[in-house]
Coordinates of C-alpha atoms in Angstrom, one line a residue:
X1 CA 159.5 -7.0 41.0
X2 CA 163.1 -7.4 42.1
X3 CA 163.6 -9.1 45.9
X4 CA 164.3 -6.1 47.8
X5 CA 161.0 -4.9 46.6
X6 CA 159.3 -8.2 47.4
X7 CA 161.1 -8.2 51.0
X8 CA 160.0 -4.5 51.4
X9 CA 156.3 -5.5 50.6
X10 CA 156.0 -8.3 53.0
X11 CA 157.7 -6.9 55.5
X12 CA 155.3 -3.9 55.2
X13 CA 152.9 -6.6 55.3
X14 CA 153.5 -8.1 58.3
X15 CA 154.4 -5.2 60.4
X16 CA 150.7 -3.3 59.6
X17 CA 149.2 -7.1 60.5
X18 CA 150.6 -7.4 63.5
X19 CA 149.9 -3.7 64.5
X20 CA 145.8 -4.2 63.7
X21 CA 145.9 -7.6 65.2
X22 CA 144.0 -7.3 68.7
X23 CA 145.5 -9.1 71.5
X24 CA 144.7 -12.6 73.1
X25 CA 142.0 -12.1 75.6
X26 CA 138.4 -12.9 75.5
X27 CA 136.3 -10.4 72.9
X28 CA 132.6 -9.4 73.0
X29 CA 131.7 -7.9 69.7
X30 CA 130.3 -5.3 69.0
X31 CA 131.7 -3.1 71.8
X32 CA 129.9 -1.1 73.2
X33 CA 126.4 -2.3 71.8
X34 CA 122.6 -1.9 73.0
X35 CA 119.6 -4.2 74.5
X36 CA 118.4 -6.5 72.7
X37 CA 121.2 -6.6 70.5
X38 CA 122.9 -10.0 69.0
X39 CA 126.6 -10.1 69.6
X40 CA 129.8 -12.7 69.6
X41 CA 131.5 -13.9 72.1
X42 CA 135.0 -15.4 72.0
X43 CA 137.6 -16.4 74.1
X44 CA 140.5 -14.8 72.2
X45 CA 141.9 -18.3 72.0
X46 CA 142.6 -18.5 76.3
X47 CA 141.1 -21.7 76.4
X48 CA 143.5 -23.7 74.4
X49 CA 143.0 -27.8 74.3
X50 CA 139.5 -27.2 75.7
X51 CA 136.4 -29.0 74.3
X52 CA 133.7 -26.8 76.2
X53 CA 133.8 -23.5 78.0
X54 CA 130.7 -20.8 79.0
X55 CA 130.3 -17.2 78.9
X56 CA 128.2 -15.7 81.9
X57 CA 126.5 -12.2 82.4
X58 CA 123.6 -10.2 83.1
X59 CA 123.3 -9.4 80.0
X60 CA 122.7 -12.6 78.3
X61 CA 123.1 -15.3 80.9
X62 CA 124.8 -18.6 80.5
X63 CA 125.9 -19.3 77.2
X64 CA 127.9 -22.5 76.1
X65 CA 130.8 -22.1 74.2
X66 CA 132.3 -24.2 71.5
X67 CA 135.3 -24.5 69.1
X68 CA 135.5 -22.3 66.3
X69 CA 137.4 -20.1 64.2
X70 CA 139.9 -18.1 66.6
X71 CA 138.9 -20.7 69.7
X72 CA 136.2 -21.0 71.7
X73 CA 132.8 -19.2 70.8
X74 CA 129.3 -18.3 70.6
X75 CA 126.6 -15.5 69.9
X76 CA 124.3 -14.4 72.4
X77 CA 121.1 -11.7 72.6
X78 CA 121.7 -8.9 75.0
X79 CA 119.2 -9.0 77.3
X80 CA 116.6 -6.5 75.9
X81 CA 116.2 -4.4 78.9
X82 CA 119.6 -3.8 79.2
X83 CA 120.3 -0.6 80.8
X84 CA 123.4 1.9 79.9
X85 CA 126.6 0.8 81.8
X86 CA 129.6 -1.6 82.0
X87 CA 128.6 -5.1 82.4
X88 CA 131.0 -8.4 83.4
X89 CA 131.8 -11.1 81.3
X90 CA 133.4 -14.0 82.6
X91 CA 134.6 -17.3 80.9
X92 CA 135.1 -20.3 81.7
X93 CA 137.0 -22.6 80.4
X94 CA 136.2 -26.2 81.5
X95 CA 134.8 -27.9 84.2
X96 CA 136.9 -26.3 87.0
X97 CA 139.2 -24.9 84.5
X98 CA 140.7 -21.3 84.2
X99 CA 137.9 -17.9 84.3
X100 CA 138.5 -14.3 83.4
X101 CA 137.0 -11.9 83.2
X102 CA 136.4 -8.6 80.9
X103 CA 133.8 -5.9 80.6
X104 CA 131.9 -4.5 78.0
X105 CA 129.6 -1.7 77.6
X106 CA 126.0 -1.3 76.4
X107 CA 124.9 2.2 75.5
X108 CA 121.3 3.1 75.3
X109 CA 119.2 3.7 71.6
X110 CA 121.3 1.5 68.7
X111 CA 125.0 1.0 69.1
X112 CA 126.8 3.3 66.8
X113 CA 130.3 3.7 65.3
X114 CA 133.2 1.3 64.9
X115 CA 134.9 -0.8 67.4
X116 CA 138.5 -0.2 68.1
X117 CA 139.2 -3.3 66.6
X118 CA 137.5 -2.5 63.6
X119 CA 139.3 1.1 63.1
X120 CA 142.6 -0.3 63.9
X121 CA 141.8 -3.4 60.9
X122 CA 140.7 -0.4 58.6
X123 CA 143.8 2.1 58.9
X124 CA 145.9 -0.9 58.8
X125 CA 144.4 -1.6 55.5
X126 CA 144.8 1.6 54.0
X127 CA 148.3 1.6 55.0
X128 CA 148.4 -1.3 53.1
X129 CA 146.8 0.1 50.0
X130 CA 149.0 2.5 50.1
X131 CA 152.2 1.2 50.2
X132 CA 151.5 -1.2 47.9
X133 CA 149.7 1.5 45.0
X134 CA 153.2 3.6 45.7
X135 CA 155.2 0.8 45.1
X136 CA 153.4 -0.2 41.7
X137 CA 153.5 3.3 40.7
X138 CA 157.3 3.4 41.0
X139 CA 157.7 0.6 39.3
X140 CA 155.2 1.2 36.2
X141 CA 157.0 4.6 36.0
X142 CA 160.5 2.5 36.1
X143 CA 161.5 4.5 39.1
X144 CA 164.4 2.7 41.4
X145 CA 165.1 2.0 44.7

């Protein structure tokens, strides 16, 4: 492969990356999801330099954070008789440190579908694929730029 190609591909790269990449706030995963169901809890990296933080809600309670891949997390049980709706979580980071805040929603039966997240990851991929299958073509068929 010649440079331009190279710079073409990473650049490609990077841009469909940073497109699917979600953005730094505190993530409750799978959203939405349904009682009883196990799910993960992160603070989207907000609690930088941090050694301990908490997630609180309804739906699970107090749960105890901890450093991890992508910050502070944990998993946590949705409270089995979790009714339909949108439900606060709040972090904190800290004794006394910085809280926010976001809300999820838990849908009754069994969660279904893909998270945004999860779509946006998956049609960033694709693009991937293709671009990069379109670019091998040409060159295998010693097309030129």
């Amino acid at each position: 492969m010649n440079p331009a190609r190279i710079s073409t591909v990473t650049l490609l790269t990077a841009v469909t990356l940073a497109i699917a990449a979600p953005l730094a706030s505190a993530q409750v995963e799978p959203d939405p999801m349904s009682a009883g169901q196990r799910v993960s809890i992160s603070d989207g990296t907000r609690c930088a330099g941090e050694t301990a933080a908490r997630a609180l809600s309804t739906l699970f309670g107090s749960v105890v954070l901890r450093p991890g891949r992508g910050g502070m997390t944990a998993d946590a049980t949705v409270a089995a008789g979790a009714t339909p709706g949108r439900y606060r979580v709040t972090v904190e980071c800290g004794s006394g440190g910085p809280k926010f805040t976001e809300k999820v929603t838990v849908r009754g039966g069994r969660a279904d579908g893909v998270s945004a997240n999860q779509a946006a990851g998956g049609l960033a991929l694709l693009a991937l694929a293709g671009g990069a299958a379109y670019l091998l073509r040409r060159s295998v068929n010693g097309g030129s730029w």
